[in-house]
Amino acid sequence: MSFPSIDAARLIGRIRELGEIGRDAEGRLTRLAGSDNDKAGRNRLVAWIEAAGLDVAVDQIGNIFGIWRSEENSGEAPIMLGSHIDTVINAGIYDGCYGVLAALEVIETLKDRGVTPARPIVVAAFTNEEGVRFAPDMLGSLVYAGGLPLDAALATIGTDGSSLGEELERIGYAGNIEPGFLKPHAYVELHIEQGPVLQREGFSIGAVENLQGISWQRVTIDGVANHAGTTPMAMRSDAGLAAARVGLFLREHIARSNAPSVATIGTMRFEPDAINVIPSRAAFTVDLRDPDEDRLQALEAALADFLVRIGAEEGVTISVERLARFQPVAFDQGIVAAVEASAKARGLKSRRMTSGAGHDAQMIARIAPTAMIFVPSRDGISHNPREHTEPDDLVAGANVLLDVVERMVSGR
């Protein structure tokens, strides 16, 4: 049986072209939200959207939309597809960008085939998904879904002291449309897995049925700086030692629980940061994740209890700042089933799975039926220049997205 297919050369070519925008003299790819490199990437995307004959819209948080609609379907809620094009520092070329460019490719393929959709179809590129320069991550989609006031988001101060609103103005992507102006009938996001499961287990397609909850905290431990050689171990108020105990506790607690929870201390800074001085302060971040809300709450509570305990045992003072908190998300079972059905029809081996990473789909699921499609990541590597997905897998995922969207816009 013959199936329609996206233009593989066009999709792969665009992924590689976008992947060259934002490289430094050493060849490292970095397009942080609101940066000049972000502007260059956005400009390239908008040019492709316009060349496809779509209407371009930019909302007040900088989210970019390419809208395919007609007089006949303009009153219907759209099918929204997309992801993001901002990157981490020294990134790969697929994370986020693949979902945006594949969405555009699906629309162009349907147009080329003369399909008349019963609903508008929209490609979306959301602002600041990575959260590297401005926190929290997934900020553009969070604002779009009503989870964060626009004014608060625009006032967000970045790691370099700039504000997101001022930077969007500077690069020309502070739109005048209210976020949420289009309420999707459904949202589907295609993404590389960013993990090793599909490749290791021999699957071509992941039908993502849920997404882990995320808890981000910043922990600050204050002790007393003193001489590293003359202060006996039992007489110290060592912020560094207390911080080390937190990392060990999280590792051992999760191992004992036999749960799929994960915990990461991603950043840590000591003061005064000298080799021969006991640290007077340790400031670090804790990233906790679990697909079950009750387990995530239990893990947060266990950490809180442990911090109280080591504060007393080590003679230190501990404070905690909440940085972000997102509940686990269950995706729409109908869309998940449609992903599986397409994969089966095309002879692609698929499996249902949980996403361990946060995605814009996590936010849009608050306002519309949502699901995700994963394709394999070689060796599970992402947020890294070695990030790679085989072209055949990229095309296969885009073709599954094409099937799901065509089914939605035909009323099937």
mmCIF file of C-alpha atoms in Angstrom:
data_model
loop_
_atom_site.group_PDB
_atom_site.id
_atom_site.type_symbol
_atom_site.label_atom_id
_atom_site.label_comp_id
_atom_site.label_asym_id
_atom_site.label_seq_id
_atom_site.Cartn_x
_atom_site.Cartn_y
_atom_site.Cartn_z
ATOM 1 C CA MET A 1 0.000 0.000 0.000
ATOM 2 C CA SER A 2 1.310 3.447 -0.907
ATOM 3 C CA PHE A 3 1.272 6.199 1.706
ATOM 4 C CA PRO A 4 1.714 9.946 1.212
ATOM 5 C CA SER A 5 5.073 11.276 2.362
ATOM 6 C CA ILE A 6 6.567 14.589 3.298
ATOM 7 C CA ASP A 7 9.419 16.012 1.198
ATOM 8 C CA ALA A 8 12.368 14.392 2.962
ATOM 9 C CA ALA A 9 15.050 16.492 1.282
ATOM 10 C CA ARG A 10 13.253 19.728 2.133
ATOM 11 C CA LEU A 11 12.814 18.770 5.797
ATOM 12 C CA ILE A 12 16.378 17.526 6.320
ATOM 13 C CA GLY A 13 17.790 20.499 4.438
ATOM 14 C CA ARG A 14 15.943 22.981 6.618
ATOM 15 C CA ILE A 15 16.985 21.255 9.836
ATOM 16 C CA ARG A 16 20.607 21.488 8.761
ATOM 17 C CA GLU A 17 20.290 25.081 7.571
ATOM 18 C CA LEU A 18 18.676 26.238 10.813
ATOM 19 C CA GLY A 19 21.368 24.285 12.646
ATOM 20 C CA GLU A 20 24.026 26.572 11.162
ATOM 21 C CA ILE A 21 22.390 29.752 12.494
ATOM 22 C CA GLY A 22 23.941 30.821 15.787
ATOM 23 C CA ARG A 23 27.354 29.167 15.611
ATOM 24 C CA ASP A 24 30.380 30.882 17.119
ATOM 25 C CA ALA A 25 33.957 30.937 15.841
ATOM 26 C CA GLU A 26 34.551 27.473 17.341
ATOM 27 C CA GLY A 27 31.435 26.089 15.662
ATOM 28 C CA ARG A 28 29.322 25.842 18.821
ATOM 29 C CA LEU A 29 25.582 26.314 18.273
ATOM 30 C CA THR A 30 23.819 28.607 20.769
ATOM 31 C CA ARG A 31 20.500 30.404 20.184
ATOM 32 C CA LEU A 32 19.337 31.636 23.575
ATOM 33 C CA ALA A 33 15.895 33.223 23.763
ATOM 34 C CA GLY A 34 15.891 36.920 22.865
ATOM 35 C CA SER A 35 19.463 36.926 21.570
ATOM 36 C CA ASP A 36 20.735 38.100 18.197
ATOM 37 C CA ASN A 37 21.147 34.450 17.225
ATOM 38 C CA ASP A 38 17.539 33.812 18.204
ATOM 39 C CA LYS A 39 16.507 36.703 15.967
ATOM 40 C CA ALA A 40 18.418 35.219 13.033
ATOM 41 C CA GLY A 41 16.785 31.828 13.542
ATOM 42 C CA ARG A 42 13.345 33.399 13.849
ATOM 43 C CA ASN A 43 13.887 35.404 10.674
ATOM 44 C CA ARG A 44 14.780 32.251 8.758
ATOM 45 C CA LEU A 45 11.713 30.425 10.091
ATOM 46 C CA VAL A 46 9.377 33.307 9.257
ATOM 47 C CA ALA A 47 10.779 33.424 5.714
ATOM 48 C CA TRP A 48 9.962 29.740 5.262
ATOM 49 C CA ILE A 49 6.473 30.225 6.706
ATOM 50 C CA GLU A 50 5.790 33.126 4.348
ATOM 51 C CA ALA A 51 7.164 31.194 1.373
ATOM 52 C CA ALA A 52 4.664 28.433 2.206
ATOM 53 C CA GLY A 53 1.834 30.952 1.823
ATOM 54 C CA LEU A 54 0.848 30.967 5.490
ATOM 55 C CA ASP A 55 -0.260 33.940 7.564
ATOM 56 C CA VAL A 56 2.372 34.937 10.139
ATOM 57 C CA ALA A 57 1.350 36.039 13.632
ATOM 58 C CA VAL A 58 3.560 36.946 16.589
ATOM 59 C CA ASP A 59 2.024 37.328 20.028
ATOM 60 C CA GLN A 60 3.167 39.549 22.893
ATOM 61 C CA ILE A 61 5.438 36.915 24.414
ATOM 62 C CA GLY A 62 7.148 36.389 21.059
ATOM 63 C CA ASN A 63 5.551 33.081 20.072
ATOM 64 C CA ILE A 64 5.533 32.718 16.270
ATOM 65 C CA PHE A 65 2.598 31.163 14.396
ATOM 66 C CA GLY A 66 2.191 30.191 10.760
ATOM 67 C CA ILE A 67 -1.529 29.837 10.031
ATOM 68 C CA TRP A 68 -3.096 27.946 7.114
ATOM 69 C CA ARG A 69 -6.785 28.734 6.897
ATOM 70 C CA SER A 70 -9.477 29.388 4.343
ATOM 71 C CA GLU A 71 -12.817 31.156 4.270
ATOM 72 C CA GLU A 72 -14.527 27.792 4.667
ATOM 73 C CA ASN A 73 -12.689 26.705 7.835
ATOM 74 C CA SER A 74 -11.706 30.025 9.443
ATOM 75 C CA GLY A 75 -14.419 29.711 12.080
ATOM 76 C CA GLU A 76 -13.163 26.347 13.312
ATOM 77 C CA ALA A 77 -10.646 25.765 16.115
ATOM 78 C CA PRO A 78 -7.268 24.897 14.566
ATOM 79 C CA ILE A 79 -5.016 21.906 14.793
ATOM 80 C CA MET A 80 -1.795 23.272 16.276
ATOM 81 C CA LEU A 81 1.609 21.664 15.721
ATOM 82 C CA GLY A 82 5.044 22.808 16.771
ATOM 83 C CA SER A 83 7.770 23.123 19.373
ATOM 84 C CA HIS A 84 10.605 25.674 19.744
ATOM 85 C CA ILE A 85 13.795 26.862 18.036
ATOM 86 C CA ASP A 86 15.752 28.320 20.976
ATOM 87 C CA THR A 87 18.622 26.126 22.163
ATOM 88 C CA VAL A 88 20.826 25.412 25.125
ATOM 89 C CA ILE A 89 24.482 26.467 25.074
ATOM 90 C CA ASN A 90 26.574 24.377 22.657
ATOM 91 C CA ALA A 91 23.514 22.545 21.410
ATOM 92 C CA GLY A 92 22.592 19.933 18.843
ATOM 93 C CA ILE A 93 20.429 20.757 15.841
ATOM 94 C CA TYR A 94 17.303 18.648 16.438
ATOM 95 C CA ASP A 95 15.850 19.481 19.863
ATOM 96 C CA GLY A 96 12.726 21.546 19.272
ATOM 97 C CA CYS A 97 13.679 22.601 15.754
ATOM 98 C CA TYR A 98 12.666 19.238 14.303
ATOM 99 C CA GLY A 99 9.125 19.595 15.648
ATOM 100 C CA VAL A 100 8.673 23.089 14.232
ATOM 101 C CA LEU A 101 10.106 22.306 10.802
ATOM 102 C CA ALA A 102 8.271 18.980 10.531
ATOM 103 C CA ALA A 103 5.014 20.777 11.360
ATOM 104 C CA LEU A 104 5.657 23.260 8.569
ATOM 105 C CA GLU A 105 6.536 20.382 6.266
ATOM 106 C CA VAL A 106 3.244 18.613 7.069
ATOM 107 C CA ILE A 107 1.288 21.749 6.141
ATOM 108 C CA GLU A 108 3.215 22.192 2.895
ATOM 109 C CA THR A 109 2.717 18.520 1.998
ATOM 110 C CA LEU A 110 -1.031 18.773 2.526
ATOM 111 C CA LYS A 111 -1.130 21.965 0.446
ATOM 112 C CA ASP A 112 0.915 20.359 -2.328
ATOM 113 C CA ARG A 113 -1.500 17.420 -2.409
ATOM 114 C CA GLY A 114 -4.506 19.719 -2.725
ATOM 115 C CA VAL A 115 -6.024 18.691 0.607
ATOM 116 C CA THR A 116 -8.839 20.952 1.819
ATOM 117 C CA PRO A 117 -8.722 20.747 5.621
ATOM 118 C CA ALA A 118 -11.888 21.039 7.643
ATOM 119 C CA ARG A 119 -9.949 23.049 10.221
ATOM 120 C CA PRO A 120 -7.098 25.553 10.078
ATOM 121 C CA ILE A 121 -3.665 24.108 10.734
ATOM 122 C CA VAL A 122 -1.087 26.145 12.638
ATOM 123 C CA VAL A 123 2.654 25.710 13.116
ATOM 124 C CA ALA A 124 3.880 27.240 16.389
ATOM 125 C CA ALA A 125 7.381 28.125 17.591
ATOM 126 C CA PHE A 126 7.209 28.950 21.296
ATOM 127 C CA THR A 127 9.543 31.391 23.045
ATOM 128 C CA ASN A 128 12.159 30.350 25.616
ATOM 129 C CA GLU A 129 11.356 26.665 25.914
ATOM 130 C CA GLU A 130 14.833 25.840 27.155
ATOM 131 C CA GLY A 131 14.875 28.362 30.012
ATOM 132 C CA VAL A 132 18.640 28.844 29.802
ATOM 133 C CA ARG A 133 18.659 32.652 29.712
ATOM 134 C CA PHE A 134 15.221 33.321 31.222
ATOM 135 C CA ALA A 135 13.415 31.182 33.814
ATOM 136 C CA PRO A 136 11.203 29.277 33.905
ATOM 137 C CA ASP A 137 11.603 27.032 30.898
ATOM 138 C CA MET A 138 8.625 26.534 28.562
ATOM 139 C CA LEU A 139 7.823 30.166 29.279
ATOM 140 C CA GLY A 140 6.192 31.072 25.960
ATOM 141 C CA SER A 141 3.786 28.138 25.999
ATOM 142 C CA LEU A 142 3.120 28.644 29.721
ATOM 143 C CA VAL A 143 2.001 32.225 29.073
ATOM 144 C CA TYR A 144 0.019 31.103 26.031
ATOM 145 C CA ALA A 145 -1.875 28.561 28.133
ATOM 146 C CA GLY A 146 -2.651 31.139 30.834
ATOM 147 C CA GLY A 147 -0.306 29.702 33.440
ATOM 148 C CA LEU A 148 1.760 32.865 33.907
ATOM 149 C CA PRO A 149 0.678 36.510 33.547
ATOM 150 C CA LEU A 150 2.131 38.211 30.491
ATOM 151 C CA ASP A 151 3.486 41.187 32.461
ATOM 152 C CA ALA A 152 5.333 38.920 34.862
ATOM 153 C CA ALA A 153 6.868 36.951 32.000
ATOM 154 C CA LEU A 154 8.001 40.054 30.132
ATOM 155 C CA ALA A 155 9.576 41.395 33.332
ATOM 156 C CA THR A 156 11.638 38.227 33.789
ATOM 157 C CA ILE A 157 15.313 39.062 34.320
ATOM 158 C CA GLY A 158 17.790 36.887 32.488
ATOM 159 C CA THR A 159 21.149 35.516 33.562
ATOM 160 C CA ASP A 160 22.825 38.543 31.941
ATOM 161 C CA GLY A 161 20.605 41.113 33.691
ATOM 162 C CA SER A 162 18.386 41.826 30.673
ATOM 163 C CA SER A 163 14.589 41.586 30.702
ATOM 164 C CA LEU A 164 12.743 39.310 28.329
ATOM 165 C CA GLY A 165 10.343 42.058 27.245
ATOM 166 C CA GLU A 166 13.157 44.445 26.359
ATOM 167 C CA GLU A 167 15.026 41.762 24.443
ATOM 168 C CA LEU A 168 11.960 40.773 22.428
ATOM 169 C CA GLU A 169 11.496 44.439 21.532
ATOM 170 C CA ARG A 170 15.149 44.753 20.587
ATOM 171 C CA ILE A 171 15.127 41.804 18.199
ATOM 172 C CA GLY A 172 11.764 42.760 16.687
ATOM 173 C CA TYR A 173 9.655 39.911 18.056
ATOM 174 C CA ALA A 174 7.467 41.644 20.635
ATOM 175 C CA GLY A 175 4.160 41.047 18.873
ATOM 176 C CA ASN A 176 0.890 42.857 19.455
ATOM 177 C CA ILE A 177 -1.430 39.862 19.661
ATOM 178 C CA GLU A 178 -2.659 38.601 23.015
ATOM 179 C CA PRO A 179 -1.247 35.163 23.930
ATOM 180 C CA GLY A 180 -3.901 32.477 23.654
ATOM 181 C CA PHE A 181 -5.611 34.188 20.725
ATOM 182 C CA LEU A 182 -6.043 30.789 19.049
ATOM 183 C CA LYS A 183 -7.521 28.029 21.188
ATOM 184 C CA PRO A 184 -6.466 24.764 19.573
ATOM 185 C CA HIS A 185 -8.851 21.944 18.791
ATOM 186 C CA ALA A 186 -5.807 19.756 19.457
ATOM 187 C CA TYR A 187 -2.037 20.088 19.740
ATOM 188 C CA VAL A 188 0.553 17.543 18.567
ATOM 189 C CA GLU A 189 4.292 17.922 19.096
ATOM 190 C CA LEU A 190 6.895 15.844 17.281
ATOM 191 C CA HIS A 191 10.273 15.611 19.039
ATOM 192 C CA ILE A 192 13.414 13.585 19.305
ATOM 193 C CA GLU A 193 13.250 11.338 22.358
ATOM 194 C CA GLN A 194 16.324 12.812 24.105
ATOM 195 C CA GLY A 195 16.722 9.454 25.781
ATOM 196 C CA PRO A 196 17.966 5.948 24.890
ATOM 197 C CA VAL A 197 14.793 3.834 25.103
ATOM 198 C CA LEU A 198 13.594 3.754 21.484
ATOM 199 C CA GLN A 199 17.001 3.010 20.019
ATOM 200 C CA ARG A 200 17.953 0.390 22.588
ATOM 201 C CA GLU A 201 14.624 -1.425 22.350
ATOM 202 C CA GLY A 202 14.400 -1.244 18.552
ATOM 203 C CA PHE A 203 11.362 1.042 18.189
ATOM 204 C CA SER A 204 10.930 3.655 15.445
ATOM 205 C CA ILE A 205 8.100 5.647 17.031
ATOM 206 C CA GLY A 206 7.224 6.592 20.585
ATOM 207 C CA ALA A 207 3.556 7.319 21.259
ATOM 208 C CA VAL A 208 3.963 9.565 24.280
ATOM 209 C CA GLU A 209 1.061 9.088 26.673
ATOM 210 C CA ASN A 210 2.246 11.118 29.659
ATOM 211 C CA LEU A 211 4.918 13.509 30.843
ATOM 212 C CA GLN A 212 6.757 13.695 34.149
ATOM 213 C CA GLY A 213 6.055 16.290 36.760
ATOM 214 C CA ILE A 214 8.927 18.671 37.453
ATOM 215 C CA SER A 215 10.005 20.365 40.672
ATOM 216 C CA TRP A 216 12.851 22.898 40.584
ATOM 217 C CA GLN A 217 14.261 24.385 43.788
ATOM 218 C CA ARG A 218 17.271 26.475 44.752
ATOM 219 C CA VAL A 219 18.782 25.508 48.105
ATOM 220 C CA THR A 220 21.093 27.870 50.000
ATOM 221 C CA ILE A 221 23.093 26.570 52.961
ATOM 222 C CA ASP A 222 24.852 29.062 55.216
ATOM 223 C CA GLY A 223 27.657 27.935 57.536
ATOM 224 C CA VAL A 224 30.831 29.541 58.871
ATOM 225 C CA ALA A 225 34.034 30.084 56.889
ATOM 226 C CA ASN A 226 37.128 28.950 58.750
ATOM 227 C CA HIS A 227 40.639 27.623 58.227
ATOM 228 C CA ALA A 228 40.673 24.256 56.464
ATOM 229 C CA GLY A 229 43.719 23.056 58.375
ATOM 230 C CA THR A 230 43.155 24.237 61.912
ATOM 231 C CA THR A 231 39.421 23.618 62.421
ATOM 232 C CA PRO A 232 38.607 20.090 63.679
ATOM 233 C CA MET A 233 35.966 18.256 61.668
ATOM 234 C CA ALA A 234 33.585 17.996 64.617
ATOM 235 C CA MET A 235 33.753 21.773 65.199
ATOM 236 C CA ARG A 236 32.819 22.925 61.718
ATOM 237 C CA SER A 237 29.697 24.521 60.268
ATOM 238 C CA ASP A 238 30.554 23.318 56.768
ATOM 239 C CA ALA A 239 28.070 24.377 54.088
ATOM 240 C CA GLY A 240 29.944 22.331 51.487
ATOM 241 C CA LEU A 241 29.677 19.110 53.470
ATOM 242 C CA ALA A 242 25.960 19.698 54.048
ATOM 243 C CA ALA A 243 25.436 20.219 50.314
ATOM 244 C CA ALA A 244 27.278 16.993 49.528
ATOM 245 C CA ARG A 245 25.038 15.127 51.953
ATOM 246 C CA VAL A 246 21.950 16.356 50.065
ATOM 247 C CA GLY A 247 23.176 14.827 46.810
ATOM 248 C CA LEU A 248 23.949 11.511 48.488
ATOM 249 C CA PHE A 249 20.585 11.477 50.270
ATOM 250 C CA LEU A 250 18.635 11.954 47.027
ATOM 251 C CA ARG A 251 20.553 9.167 45.289
ATOM 252 C CA GLU A 252 20.046 6.687 48.131
ATOM 253 C CA HIS A 253 16.420 7.651 48.843
ATOM 254 C CA ILE A 254 15.347 7.070 45.234
ATOM 255 C CA ALA A 255 17.292 3.805 45.056
ATOM 256 C CA ARG A 256 15.455 2.531 48.147
ATOM 257 C CA SER A 257 12.062 3.597 46.831
ATOM 258 C CA ASN A 258 12.404 1.544 43.629
ATOM 259 C CA ALA A 259 10.399 4.282 41.864
ATOM 260 C CA PRO A 260 11.085 5.887 38.458
ATOM 261 C CA SER A 261 11.833 9.217 40.177
ATOM 262 C CA VAL A 262 14.969 11.105 39.172
ATOM 263 C CA ALA A 263 16.879 13.823 41.003
ATOM 264 C CA THR A 264 19.640 16.103 39.746
ATOM 265 C CA ILE A 265 21.801 18.743 41.386
ATOM 266 C CA GLY A 266 22.578 20.683 38.247
ATOM 267 C CA THR A 267 24.391 23.753 39.577
ATOM 268 C CA MET A 268 26.430 24.371 42.713
ATOM 269 C CA ARG A 269 28.449 27.362 43.926
ATOM 270 C CA PHE A 270 30.540 27.720 47.060
ATOM 271 C CA GLU A 271 31.612 30.832 48.929
ATOM 272 C CA PRO A 272 34.317 31.950 49.406
ATOM 273 C CA ASP A 273 35.336 29.285 46.857
ATOM 274 C CA ALA A 274 38.899 28.829 48.084
ATOM 275 C CA ILE A 275 40.764 25.552 48.402
ATOM 276 C CA ASN A 276 41.882 26.164 51.979
ATOM 277 C CA VAL A 277 38.705 27.696 53.407
ATOM 278 C CA ILE A 278 35.690 25.829 54.763
ATOM 279 C CA PRO A 279 32.696 26.994 52.664
ATOM 280 C CA SER A 280 30.505 29.536 54.398
ATOM 281 C CA ARG A 281 27.802 29.155 51.763
ATOM 282 C CA ALA A 282 26.651 26.530 49.273
ATOM 283 C CA ALA A 283 23.975 27.442 46.760
ATOM 284 C CA PHE A 284 22.687 24.729 44.435
ATOM 285 C CA THR A 285 19.668 23.691 42.390
ATOM 286 C CA VAL A 286 17.637 20.513 42.763
ATOM 287 C CA ASP A 287 15.611 19.087 39.871
ATOM 288 C CA LEU A 288 13.092 16.404 40.919
ATOM 289 C CA ARG A 289 10.913 14.522 38.422
ATOM 290 C CA ASP A 290 8.329 11.748 38.516
ATOM 291 C CA PRO A 291 5.343 10.823 36.308
ATOM 292 C CA ASP A 292 3.147 10.384 39.395
ATOM 293 C CA GLU A 293 2.068 13.467 41.377
ATOM 294 C CA ASP A 294 1.781 11.650 44.724
ATOM 295 C CA ARG A 295 5.303 10.246 44.400
ATOM 296 C CA LEU A 296 6.673 13.636 43.376
ATOM 297 C CA GLN A 297 5.076 15.260 46.416
ATOM 298 C CA ALA A 298 6.477 12.514 48.637
ATOM 299 C CA LEU A 299 9.960 13.079 47.220
ATOM 300 C CA GLU A 300 9.675 16.832 47.814
ATOM 301 C CA ALA A 301 8.564 16.174 51.394
ATOM 302 C CA ALA A 302 11.439 13.748 51.995
ATOM 303 C CA LEU A 303 13.930 16.345 50.777
ATOM 304 C CA ALA A 304 12.372 19.033 52.983
ATOM 305 C CA ASP A 305 12.577 16.772 56.043
ATOM 306 C CA PHE A 306 16.194 15.894 55.295
ATOM 307 C CA LEU A 307 17.164 19.552 54.974
ATOM 308 C CA VAL A 308 15.753 20.228 58.449
ATOM 309 C CA ARG A 309 17.726 17.289 59.804
ATOM 310 C CA ILE A 310 21.086 18.210 58.320
ATOM 311 C CA GLY A 311 20.605 21.821 59.337
ATOM 312 C CA ALA A 312 20.604 20.646 62.942
ATOM 313 C CA GLU A 313 23.298 17.994 62.514
ATOM 314 C CA GLU A 314 25.774 20.225 60.649
ATOM 315 C CA GLY A 315 25.045 23.488 62.450
ATOM 316 C CA VAL A 316 24.046 25.323 59.279
ATOM 317 C CA THR A 317 21.080 27.440 58.197
ATOM 318 C CA ILE A 318 19.128 26.356 55.121
ATOM 319 C CA SER A 319 16.678 28.257 52.928
ATOM 320 C CA VAL A 320 14.790 27.009 49.878
ATOM 321 C CA GLU A 321 13.408 28.948 46.907
ATOM 322 C CA ARG A 322 10.863 27.406 44.565
ATOM 323 C CA LEU A 323 11.919 28.014 40.943
ATOM 324 C CA ALA A 324 9.312 26.021 39.018
ATOM 325 C CA ARG A 325 6.671 23.382 39.668
ATOM 326 C CA PHE A 326 4.696 21.518 37.015
ATOM 327 C CA GLN A 327 2.384 18.590 37.670
ATOM 328 C CA PRO A 328 2.604 15.403 35.590
ATOM 329 C CA VAL A 329 0.519 15.494 32.410
ATOM 330 C CA ALA A 330 -1.606 12.713 30.930
ATOM 331 C CA PHE A 331 -1.977 13.154 27.180
ATOM 332 C CA ASP A 332 -5.108 12.584 25.097
ATOM 333 C CA GLN A 333 -5.674 8.860 24.575
ATOM 334 C CA GLY A 334 -7.369 9.371 21.216
ATOM 335 C CA ILE A 335 -4.362 11.146 19.744
ATOM 336 C CA VAL A 336 -1.978 8.609 21.272
ATOM 337 C CA ALA A 337 -3.996 5.816 19.640
ATOM 338 C CA ALA A 338 -3.888 7.656 16.301
ATOM 339 C CA VAL A 339 -0.080 7.801 16.518
ATOM 340 C CA GLU A 340 0.034 4.056 17.160
ATOM 341 C CA ALA A 341 -2.374 3.349 14.305
ATOM 342 C CA SER A 342 -0.306 5.370 11.838
ATOM 343 C CA ALA A 343 2.910 3.666 12.881
ATOM 344 C CA LYS A 344 1.328 0.234 12.523
ATOM 345 C CA ALA A 345 -0.109 1.023 9.094
ATOM 346 C CA ARG A 346 3.295 2.182 7.890
ATOM 347 C CA GLY A 347 5.053 -0.886 9.289
ATOM 348 C CA LEU A 348 6.850 1.076 11.994
ATOM 349 C CA LYS A 349 7.397 -0.525 15.383
ATOM 350 C CA SER A 350 6.031 1.725 18.140
ATOM 351 C CA ARG A 351 5.621 1.750 21.892
ATOM 352 C CA ARG A 352 3.798 3.893 24.427
ATOM 353 C CA MET A 353 6.090 5.834 26.709
ATOM 354 C CA THR A 354 6.571 8.612 29.242
ATOM 355 C CA SER A 355 8.539 11.760 28.458
ATOM 356 C CA GLY A 356 11.221 12.436 31.017
ATOM 357 C CA ALA A 357 11.836 15.949 29.679
ATOM 358 C CA GLY A 358 9.570 18.968 29.797
ATOM 359 C CA HIS A 359 8.059 20.184 26.531
ATOM 360 C CA ASP A 360 5.712 22.896 25.304
ATOM 361 C CA ALA A 361 3.075 20.155 24.999
ATOM 362 C CA GLN A 362 3.069 20.041 28.793
ATOM 363 C CA MET A 363 1.672 23.574 28.866
ATOM 364 C CA ILE A 364 -0.682 23.420 25.881
ATOM 365 C CA ALA A 365 -2.275 20.304 27.409
ATOM 366 C CA ARG A 366 -3.919 22.719 29.871
ATOM 367 C CA ILE A 367 -6.099 24.170 27.113
ATOM 368 C CA ALA A 368 -6.455 21.453 24.446
ATOM 369 C CA PRO A 369 -6.225 17.694 23.840
ATOM 370 C CA THR A 370 -2.526 17.056 23.360
ATOM 371 C CA ALA A 371 -0.017 14.306 22.632
ATOM 372 C CA MET A 372 3.564 13.863 21.471
ATOM 373 C CA ILE A 373 5.430 11.702 18.989
ATOM 374 C CA PHE A 374 9.025 10.653 19.674
ATOM 375 C CA VAL A 375 11.687 9.383 17.298
ATOM 376 C CA PRO A 376 14.957 7.746 18.423
ATOM 377 C CA SER A 377 17.965 9.692 19.649
ATOM 378 C CA ARG A 378 21.300 8.004 18.969
ATOM 379 C CA ASP A 379 22.759 6.837 22.293
ATOM 380 C CA GLY A 380 20.105 8.943 24.053
ATOM 381 C CA ILE A 381 22.265 12.060 23.745
ATOM 382 C CA SER A 382 20.677 15.523 23.679
ATOM 383 C CA HIS A 383 21.581 19.099 24.693
ATOM 384 C CA ASN A 384 24.930 18.258 23.144
ATOM 385 C CA PRO A 385 26.590 18.721 19.719
ATOM 386 C CA ARG A 386 26.565 14.910 19.381
ATOM 387 C CA GLU A 387 22.749 14.905 19.376
ATOM 388 C CA HIS A 388 21.711 12.883 16.326
ATOM 389 C CA THR A 389 18.686 11.185 14.810
ATOM 390 C CA GLU A 390 18.962 9.262 11.558
ATOM 391 C CA PRO A 391 17.312 10.934 8.544
ATOM 392 C CA ASP A 392 15.064 7.898 7.984
ATOM 393 C CA ASP A 393 13.764 8.233 11.552
ATOM 394 C CA LEU A 394 13.185 11.971 11.123
ATOM 395 C CA VAL A 395 11.165 11.320 7.967
ATOM 396 C CA ALA A 396 9.240 8.452 9.587
ATOM 397 C CA GLY A 397 8.203 10.655 12.495
ATOM 398 C CA ALA A 398 7.120 13.461 10.176
ATOM 399 C CA ASN A 399 5.053 11.014 8.123
ATOM 400 C CA VAL A 400 3.294 9.761 11.255
ATOM 401 C CA LEU A 401 2.545 13.372 12.164
ATOM 402 C CA LEU A 402 1.206 13.865 8.633
ATOM 403 C CA ASP A 403 -1.162 10.906 9.056
ATOM 404 C CA VAL A 404 -2.416 12.070 12.450
ATOM 405 C CA VAL A 405 -3.053 15.599 11.221
ATOM 406 C CA GLU A 406 -4.774 14.481 8.032
ATOM 407 C CA ARG A 407 -7.043 12.259 10.066
ATOM 408 C CA MET A 408 -7.932 15.190 12.335
ATOM 409 C CA VAL A 409 -8.659 17.672 9.565
ATOM 410 C CA SER A 410 -10.723 15.194 7.546
ATOM 411 C CA GLY A 411 -13.052 14.455 10.444
ATOM 412 C CA ARG A 412 -11.966 10.825 10.709
#
